[in-house]
Every structure is written in C-alpha cells, then in structure tokens.
Amino acid sequence: MTIPSNSATAGRRLPRRVGQLFAGLILYGVSMAFMVESGLGLTSWDVFHQGVSEVTGLSFGWVVILAGVPILLLWIPLRQKPGFGTIANLVVIGVVVDAALALLSPGESLAMRVTYLVAGILLNGVATGMYIGARFGPGPRDGLMTGIVHRFPRLSIRLVRTAIEVAVLATGFLLGGTAGIGTIAYALAIGPLAQVFLPIFAVEPRTPPARLAPALP
C-alpha cells in the first residue's frame, strides 16, 4: 500500500476548492442583494457601492466590479499579489448581485424586510467561510486591509479595518447609500458567523513531506 503523494492529494482537492470558491462567491452576491432589498442598511463597502451607483447611474453590480479595479492597483505599492480567487471575486460577485437584484422583489412589509436582512447576513457568513476557506486568495477589499498591515506592521488589523470601514461608510452615506440598523447588525454578526463557518469550509493545506508516513510495501 502506497501513501498518496502531496501532488495527488492536492489534485483531488482542487475540484472541491474551485467549486467551493464559486459557490461562495455566488452566495455572497445573493446575500448582498437580500440586504439591498431589505432597505434596512448595508455593509460599509456596500453603502459606498450603492452611493456611487446612485450618483453615476451604474448598476450596483457594475460598481462592485469597477470599484475593485483601483483597489487592486493600490495592491502594487503594498506588494500584494492577487490570486485566482481575487480575480474571481472581482467579477463574479458583481455579476451575481445584479442578477439577484433583478429577480428579487423589494421587501414590502417590515417582516419581509427583516427576513431579507437576516437571510442576507447569514448567507454572507456562510459565503465568507466558503470562499476564504477555498484558499485561492483574498478579495480586493480584504487584500487591501491585509496589505496595509503587512506593509506597516506597527498598525493593527483592528485599526486598519476600522479606518477603512469608517471611511467608505461615511463616503457612501454622503453619496446616498443606505446605512441603518442592518449596517450595525452586520458589523456585530459577521465576525462570529465567520468564526463558525471558516473551520467548516476550510480546505486544509497540503501536508508537509516530512510528516507523511513512509510508503508501505
């Protein structure tokens, strides 16, 4: 009996990782649409996206895609390198959120709007665990945060994340984006949800050769 090599094991994991990545990105786009149609508030970045959409007349999804381009350019001085997941994140989420918004009717009653909000936050937590757990690289916005921290190690992740979130939230709100109870609920819930779902969907890295059991005759 021979123990499978690292490359063979990694090859078997690749279809799962790719499938999980795209499933996570699709769910992420759907979760954004639920939160938009709830009318109760969006994530900080989505307040910004919606604000830009209101000012420019571009669809929400196109703003998500186009806003990612200058963010990726900011990776260059931060010495960050995009992965396959980064590019997929840039394109897929924007396309899916536009499609979901076209199919999803706005929440008419308060009960429906709250349901949309709760569903959006929960789906977002699942989607975050799936696409990050696939290990294909961070999205443009997450990579900006981690790149700043790596470039300036004296800055904490908490400080950098907070500064970015406040800046885009304030800008988006001034442009006409929707901030509200949903924005607060998301900020409080996404951390615990990610902590729950990341271990569930995390694809383990390849086992180092030194730890592999020797081949048996």
PDB file of C-alpha atoms in Angstrom:
ATOM      1  CA  MET A   1       0.000   0.000   0.000  1.00  0.00           C
ATOM      2  CA  THR A   2       1.404   3.404  -1.012  1.00  0.00           C
ATOM      3  CA  ILE A   3       0.571   6.672   0.691  1.00  0.00           C
ATOM      4  CA  PRO A   4      -0.726   9.195  -1.904  1.00  0.00           C
ATOM      5  CA  SER A   5       1.743  11.931  -2.791  1.00  0.00           C
ATOM      6  CA  ASN A   6       1.161  15.558  -1.921  1.00  0.00           C
ATOM      7  CA  SER A   7       0.502  16.440  -5.564  1.00  0.00           C
ATOM      8  CA  ALA A   8      -2.061  13.651  -5.933  1.00  0.00           C
ATOM      9  CA  THR A   9      -3.841  14.714  -2.771  1.00  0.00           C
ATOM     10  CA  ALA A  10      -3.788  18.351  -3.836  1.00  0.00           C
ATOM     11  CA  GLY A  11      -5.143  17.358  -7.257  1.00  0.00           C
ATOM     12  CA  ARG A  12      -8.111  15.631  -5.660  1.00  0.00           C
ATOM     13  CA  ARG A  13      -8.809  18.719  -3.552  1.00  0.00           C
ATOM     14  CA  LEU A  14      -8.698  21.130  -6.488  1.00  0.00           C
ATOM     15  CA  PRO A  15     -12.231  20.434  -7.864  1.00  0.00           C
ATOM     16  CA  ARG A  16     -13.667  20.876  -4.377  1.00  0.00           C
ATOM     17  CA  ARG A  17     -11.752  24.113  -3.853  1.00  0.00           C
ATOM     18  CA  VAL A  18     -12.839  25.587  -7.200  1.00  0.00           C
ATOM     19  CA  GLY A  19     -16.448  24.531  -6.678  1.00  0.00           C
ATOM     20  CA  GLN A  20     -16.460  25.889  -3.147  1.00  0.00           C
ATOM     21  CA  LEU A  21     -14.898  29.177  -4.268  1.00  0.00           C
ATOM     22  CA  PHE A  22     -17.552  29.848  -6.909  1.00  0.00           C
ATOM     23  CA  ALA A  23     -20.400  28.632  -4.710  1.00  0.00           C
ATOM     24  CA  GLY A  24     -19.197  31.008  -2.001  1.00  0.00           C
ATOM     25  CA  LEU A  25     -18.917  33.951  -4.405  1.00  0.00           C
ATOM     26  CA  ILE A  26     -22.402  33.293  -5.802  1.00  0.00           C
ATOM     27  CA  LEU A  27     -23.882  33.106  -2.313  1.00  0.00           C
ATOM     28  CA  TYR A  28     -22.037  36.298  -1.413  1.00  0.00           C
ATOM     29  CA  GLY A  29     -23.649  38.142  -4.316  1.00  0.00           C
ATOM     30  CA  VAL A  30     -27.085  36.796  -3.371  1.00  0.00           C
ATOM     31  CA  SER A  31     -26.555  37.849   0.252  1.00  0.00           C
ATOM     32  CA  MET A  32     -25.746  41.386  -0.889  1.00  0.00           C
ATOM     33  CA  ALA A  33     -28.963  41.511  -2.919  1.00  0.00           C
ATOM     34  CA  PHE A  34     -31.017  40.422   0.102  1.00  0.00           C
ATOM     35  CA  MET A  35     -29.507  43.206   2.188  1.00  0.00           C
ATOM     36  CA  VAL A  36     -30.059  45.803  -0.537  1.00  0.00           C
ATOM     37  CA  GLU A  37     -33.725  44.865  -0.920  1.00  0.00           C
ATOM     38  CA  SER A  38     -34.247  44.869   2.845  1.00  0.00           C
ATOM     39  CA  GLY A  39     -33.731  48.635   2.834  1.00  0.00           C
ATOM     40  CA  LEU A  40     -32.516  48.391   6.440  1.00  0.00           C
ATOM     41  CA  GLY A  41     -28.842  49.082   5.868  1.00  0.00           C
ATOM     42  CA  LEU A  42     -25.843  47.602   4.098  1.00  0.00           C
ATOM     43  CA  THR A  43     -22.280  46.680   4.895  1.00  0.00           C
ATOM     44  CA  SER A  44     -19.853  49.607   4.905  1.00  0.00           C
ATOM     45  CA  TRP A  45     -18.485  48.800   1.447  1.00  0.00           C
ATOM     46  CA  ASP A  46     -21.967  48.248   0.039  1.00  0.00           C
ATOM     47  CA  VAL A  47     -23.135  51.611   1.370  1.00  0.00           C
ATOM     48  CA  PHE A  48     -20.273  53.002  -0.698  1.00  0.00           C
ATOM     49  CA  HIS A  49     -21.194  50.898  -3.745  1.00  0.00           C
ATOM     50  CA  GLN A  50     -24.828  51.941  -3.523  1.00  0.00           C
ATOM     51  CA  GLY A  51     -23.886  55.593  -3.104  1.00  0.00           C
ATOM     52  CA  VAL A  52     -21.686  55.518  -6.205  1.00  0.00           C
ATOM     53  CA  SER A  53     -24.479  53.718  -8.071  1.00  0.00           C
ATOM     54  CA  GLU A  54     -26.936  56.463  -7.125  1.00  0.00           C
ATOM     55  CA  VAL A  55     -24.580  59.210  -8.315  1.00  0.00           C
ATOM     56  CA  THR A  56     -23.346  57.590 -11.539  1.00  0.00           C
ATOM     57  CA  GLY A  57     -26.424  55.665 -12.642  1.00  0.00           C
ATOM     58  CA  LEU A  58     -24.382  52.477 -12.998  1.00  0.00           C
ATOM     59  CA  SER A  59     -25.890  49.261 -11.702  1.00  0.00           C
ATOM     60  CA  PHE A  60     -24.921  48.131  -8.214  1.00  0.00           C
ATOM     61  CA  GLY A  61     -23.066  45.116  -9.587  1.00  0.00           C
ATOM     62  CA  TRP A  62     -21.052  47.150 -12.082  1.00  0.00           C
ATOM     63  CA  VAL A  63     -19.976  49.499  -9.317  1.00  0.00           C
ATOM     64  CA  VAL A  64     -18.826  46.488  -7.264  1.00  0.00           C
ATOM     65  CA  ILE A  65     -16.737  45.293 -10.221  1.00  0.00           C
ATOM     66  CA  LEU A  66     -15.330  48.667 -11.291  1.00  0.00           C
ATOM     67  CA  ALA A  67     -14.525  49.789  -7.742  1.00  0.00           C
ATOM     68  CA  GLY A  68     -12.362  46.693  -7.364  1.00  0.00           C
ATOM     69  CA  VAL A  69     -10.008  47.815 -10.149  1.00  0.00           C
ATOM     70  CA  PRO A  70      -8.480  50.883  -8.422  1.00  0.00           C
ATOM     71  CA  ILE A  71      -8.411  48.908  -5.173  1.00  0.00           C
ATOM     72  CA  LEU A  72      -6.291  46.256  -6.903  1.00  0.00           C
ATOM     73  CA  LEU A  73      -3.994  48.997  -8.196  1.00  0.00           C
ATOM     74  CA  LEU A  74      -3.414  50.013  -4.572  1.00  0.00           C
ATOM     75  CA  TRP A  75      -2.056  46.493  -4.021  1.00  0.00           C
ATOM     76  CA  ILE A  76       1.009  47.331  -6.148  1.00  0.00           C
ATOM     77  CA  PRO A  77       2.783  49.667  -3.684  1.00  0.00           C
ATOM     78  CA  LEU A  78       1.696  47.319  -0.884  1.00  0.00           C
ATOM     79  CA  ARG A  79       3.471  44.434  -2.670  1.00  0.00           C
ATOM     80  CA  GLN A  80       0.353  42.302  -2.682  1.00  0.00           C
ATOM     81  CA  LYS A  81      -0.192  39.727  -5.424  1.00  0.00           C
ATOM     82  CA  PRO A  82      -3.724  38.797  -6.496  1.00  0.00           C
ATOM     83  CA  GLY A  83      -4.644  35.140  -6.636  1.00  0.00           C
ATOM     84  CA  PHE A  84      -7.189  33.308  -8.770  1.00  0.00           C
ATOM     85  CA  GLY A  85      -9.781  33.884  -6.048  1.00  0.00           C
ATOM     86  CA  THR A  86      -9.069  37.622  -6.087  1.00  0.00           C
ATOM     87  CA  ILE A  87      -9.931  37.971  -9.780  1.00  0.00           C
ATOM     88  CA  ALA A  88     -12.932  35.650  -9.462  1.00  0.00           C
ATOM     89  CA  ASN A  89     -14.146  37.706  -6.503  1.00  0.00           C
ATOM     90  CA  LEU A  90     -13.815  40.893  -8.538  1.00  0.00           C
ATOM     91  CA  VAL A  91     -16.036  39.644 -11.383  1.00  0.00           C
ATOM     92  CA  VAL A  92     -18.430  37.002 -10.061  1.00  0.00           C
ATOM     93  CA  ILE A  93     -19.924  38.868  -7.103  1.00  0.00           C
ATOM     94  CA  GLY A  94     -20.820  41.930  -9.184  1.00  0.00           C
ATOM     95  CA  VAL A  95     -22.481  39.842 -11.917  1.00  0.00           C
ATOM     96  CA  VAL A  96     -24.427  37.753  -9.402  1.00  0.00           C
ATOM     97  CA  VAL A  97     -25.659  40.675  -7.310  1.00  0.00           C
ATOM     98  CA  ASP A  98     -27.128  42.372 -10.409  1.00  0.00           C
ATOM     99  CA  ALA A  99     -28.844  39.129 -11.440  1.00  0.00           C
ATOM    100  CA  ALA A 100     -30.194  38.559  -7.926  1.00  0.00           C
ATOM    101  CA  LEU A 101     -31.478  42.149  -7.680  1.00  0.00           C
ATOM    102  CA  ALA A 102     -33.319  41.675 -10.979  1.00  0.00           C
ATOM    103  CA  LEU A 103     -35.072  38.564  -9.624  1.00  0.00           C
ATOM    104  CA  LEU A 104     -35.671  39.601  -6.022  1.00  0.00           C
ATOM    105  CA  SER A 105     -38.652  41.822  -5.235  1.00  0.00           C
ATOM    106  CA  PRO A 106     -38.154  44.613  -2.684  1.00  0.00           C
ATOM    107  CA  GLY A 107     -39.279  43.909   0.870  1.00  0.00           C
ATOM    108  CA  GLU A 108     -42.798  45.340   1.171  1.00  0.00           C
ATOM    109  CA  SER A 109     -43.625  44.704   4.818  1.00  0.00           C
ATOM    110  CA  LEU A 110     -41.354  45.180   7.806  1.00  0.00           C
ATOM    111  CA  ALA A 111     -41.439  41.423   8.459  1.00  0.00           C
ATOM    112  CA  MET A 112     -40.247  40.717   4.913  1.00  0.00           C
ATOM    113  CA  ARG A 113     -37.528  43.352   5.151  1.00  0.00           C
ATOM    114  CA  VAL A 114     -36.254  41.903   8.432  1.00  0.00           C
ATOM    115  CA  THR A 115     -36.337  38.425   6.885  1.00  0.00           C
ATOM    116  CA  TYR A 116     -34.294  39.681   3.941  1.00  0.00           C
ATOM    117  CA  LEU A 117     -31.790  41.283   6.297  1.00  0.00           C
ATOM    118  CA  VAL A 118     -31.366  38.186   8.485  1.00  0.00           C
ATOM    119  CA  ALA A 119     -31.108  35.920   5.426  1.00  0.00           C
ATOM    120  CA  GLY A 120     -28.549  38.256   3.865  1.00  0.00           C
ATOM    121  CA  ILE A 121     -26.340  38.349   6.947  1.00  0.00           C
ATOM    122  CA  LEU A 122     -26.483  34.574   7.471  1.00  0.00           C
ATOM    123  CA  LEU A 123     -25.776  33.830   3.801  1.00  0.00           C
ATOM    124  CA  ASN A 124     -22.910  36.303   3.895  1.00  0.00           C
ATOM    125  CA  GLY A 125     -21.368  34.449   6.843  1.00  0.00           C
ATOM    126  CA  VAL A 126     -21.647  31.109   5.016  1.00  0.00           C
ATOM    127  CA  ALA A 127     -20.293  32.621   1.794  1.00  0.00           C
ATOM    128  CA  THR A 128     -17.348  34.200   3.603  1.00  0.00           C
ATOM    129  CA  GLY A 129     -16.398  30.840   5.117  1.00  0.00           C
ATOM    130  CA  MET A 130     -16.679  29.139   1.731  1.00  0.00           C
ATOM    131  CA  TYR A 131     -14.673  31.483  -0.453  1.00  0.00           C
ATOM    132  CA  ILE A 132     -11.948  32.194   2.111  1.00  0.00           C
ATOM    133  CA  GLY A 133     -11.794  28.509   3.078  1.00  0.00           C
ATOM    134  CA  ALA A 134     -11.105  27.571  -0.543  1.00  0.00           C
ATOM    135  CA  ARG A 135      -7.683  29.254  -0.173  1.00  0.00           C
ATOM    136  CA  PHE A 136      -7.479  30.986  -3.539  1.00  0.00           C
ATOM    137  CA  GLY A 137      -6.529  34.406  -2.203  1.00  0.00           C
ATOM    138  CA  PRO A 138      -8.449  37.280  -0.600  1.00  0.00           C
ATOM    139  CA  GLY A 139     -10.862  39.573  -2.354  1.00  0.00           C
ATOM    140  CA  PRO A 140      -9.646  43.029  -3.456  1.00  0.00           C
ATOM    141  CA  ARG A 141     -11.030  44.791  -0.371  1.00  0.00           C
ATOM    142  CA  ASP A 142      -9.770  42.262   2.178  1.00  0.00           C
ATOM    143  CA  GLY A 143      -6.403  42.200   0.426  1.00  0.00           C
ATOM    144  CA  LEU A 144      -6.147  45.975   0.756  1.00  0.00           C
ATOM    145  CA  MET A 145      -6.525  45.637   4.521  1.00  0.00           C
ATOM    146  CA  THR A 146      -4.013  42.811   4.903  1.00  0.00           C
ATOM    147  CA  GLY A 147      -1.596  44.534   2.528  1.00  0.00           C
ATOM    148  CA  ILE A 148      -1.580  47.714   4.608  1.00  0.00           C
ATOM    149  CA  VAL A 149      -0.962  45.690   7.769  1.00  0.00           C
ATOM    150  CA  HIS A 150       1.922  43.771   6.160  1.00  0.00           C
ATOM    151  CA  ARG A 151       3.432  46.963   4.758  1.00  0.00           C
ATOM    152  CA  PHE A 152       3.082  48.841   8.045  1.00  0.00           C
ATOM    153  CA  PRO A 153       3.381  46.179  10.767  1.00  0.00           C
ATOM    154  CA  ARG A 154       3.012  48.698  13.584  1.00  0.00           C
ATOM    155  CA  LEU A 155      -0.618  49.155  12.576  1.00  0.00           C
ATOM    156  CA  SER A 156      -3.056  46.603  13.974  1.00  0.00           C
ATOM    157  CA  ILE A 157      -5.602  44.794  11.807  1.00  0.00           C
ATOM    158  CA  ARG A 158      -8.346  46.231  14.007  1.00  0.00           C
ATOM    159  CA  LEU A 159      -7.164  49.807  13.440  1.00  0.00           C
ATOM    160  CA  VAL A 160      -6.724  49.410   9.685  1.00  0.00           C
ATOM    161  CA  ARG A 161     -10.038  47.585   9.230  1.00  0.00           C
ATOM    162  CA  THR A 162     -11.898  50.171  11.305  1.00  0.00           C
ATOM    163  CA  ALA A 163     -10.326  53.107   9.450  1.00  0.00           C
ATOM    164  CA  ILE A 164     -11.200  51.640   6.043  1.00  0.00           C
ATOM    165  CA  GLU A 165     -14.751  50.724   7.091  1.00  0.00           C
ATOM    166  CA  VAL A 166     -15.448  54.172   8.569  1.00  0.00           C
ATOM    167  CA  ALA A 167     -14.018  55.947   5.514  1.00  0.00           C
ATOM    168  CA  VAL A 168     -16.048  54.003   2.942  1.00  0.00           C
ATOM    169  CA  LEU A 169     -19.195  54.086   5.104  1.00  0.00           C
ATOM    170  CA  ALA A 170     -19.032  57.869   5.515  1.00  0.00           C
ATOM    171  CA  THR A 171     -18.310  58.408   1.813  1.00  0.00           C
ATOM    172  CA  GLY A 172     -21.091  56.070   0.731  1.00  0.00           C
ATOM    173  CA  PHE A 173     -23.601  57.639   3.122  1.00  0.00           C
ATOM    174  CA  LEU A 174     -22.811  61.127   1.813  1.00  0.00           C
ATOM    175  CA  LEU A 175     -23.344  59.824  -1.736  1.00  0.00           C
ATOM    176  CA  GLY A 176     -26.780  58.468  -0.833  1.00  0.00           C
ATOM    177  CA  GLY A 177     -26.065  54.894   0.259  1.00  0.00           C
ATOM    178  CA  THR A 178     -28.325  53.197   2.808  1.00  0.00           C
ATOM    179  CA  ALA A 179     -26.890  52.912   6.302  1.00  0.00           C
ATOM    180  CA  GLY A 180     -29.073  51.773   9.171  1.00  0.00           C
ATOM    181  CA  ILE A 181     -29.801  49.035  11.663  1.00  0.00           C
ATOM    182  CA  GLY A 182     -28.660  46.465   9.110  1.00  0.00           C
ATOM    183  CA  THR A 183     -25.227  48.061   8.974  1.00  0.00           C
ATOM    184  CA  ILE A 184     -24.869  47.698  12.743  1.00  0.00           C
ATOM    185  CA  ALA A 185     -26.313  44.166  12.748  1.00  0.00           C
ATOM    186  CA  TYR A 186     -23.870  43.061  10.065  1.00  0.00           C
ATOM    187  CA  ALA A 187     -20.902  44.601  11.875  1.00  0.00           C
ATOM    188  CA  LEU A 188     -21.813  42.744  15.068  1.00  0.00           C
ATOM    189  CA  ALA A 189     -22.722  39.417  13.450  1.00  0.00           C
ATOM    190  CA  ILE A 190     -20.193  38.829  10.672  1.00  0.00           C
ATOM    191  CA  GLY A 191     -17.243  38.152  12.998  1.00  0.00           C
ATOM    192  CA  PRO A 192     -18.967  35.393  14.997  1.00  0.00           C
ATOM    193  CA  LEU A 193     -20.502  33.932  11.826  1.00  0.00           C
ATOM    194  CA  ALA A 194     -17.134  33.811  10.058  1.00  0.00           C
ATOM    195  CA  GLN A 195     -15.632  32.147  13.125  1.00  0.00           C
ATOM    196  CA  VAL A 196     -18.309  29.443  12.920  1.00  0.00           C
ATOM    197  CA  PHE A 197     -18.203  28.794   9.181  1.00  0.00           C
ATOM    198  CA  LEU A 198     -14.493  29.192   8.373  1.00  0.00           C
ATOM    199  CA  PRO A 199     -13.463  25.975  10.170  1.00  0.00           C
ATOM    200  CA  ILE A 200     -16.334  24.107   8.499  1.00  0.00           C
ATOM    201  CA  PHE A 201     -15.291  25.049   4.965  1.00  0.00           C
ATOM    202  CA  ALA A 202     -11.529  25.423   5.372  1.00  0.00           C
ATOM    203  CA  VAL A 203      -9.641  23.207   2.932  1.00  0.00           C
ATOM    204  CA  GLU A 204      -6.509  22.049   4.727  1.00  0.00           C
ATOM    205  CA  PRO A 205      -3.193  22.882   3.054  1.00  0.00           C
ATOM    206  CA  ARG A 206      -1.015  20.110   1.737  1.00  0.00           C
ATOM    207  CA  THR A 207       0.691  18.032   4.395  1.00  0.00           C
ATOM    208  CA  PRO A 208       4.448  18.759   4.501  1.00  0.00           C
ATOM    209  CA  PRO A 209       6.514  15.858   3.108  1.00  0.00           C
ATOM    210  CA  ALA A 210       8.304  15.339   6.435  1.00  0.00           C
ATOM    211  CA  ARG A 211       5.032  14.488   8.122  1.00  0.00           C
ATOM    212  CA  LEU A 212       3.910  11.920   5.584  1.00  0.00           C
ATOM    213  CA  ALA A 213       4.028   8.307   6.647  1.00  0.00           C
ATOM    214  CA  PRO A 214       6.597   6.228   4.746  1.00  0.00           C
ATOM    215  CA  ALA A 215       5.343   4.143   1.851  1.00  0.00           C
ATOM    216  CA  LEU A 216       4.465   0.611   2.818  1.00  0.00           C
ATOM    217  CA  PRO A 217       5.402  -2.387   0.690  1.00  0.00           C
TER     218      PRO A 217
END
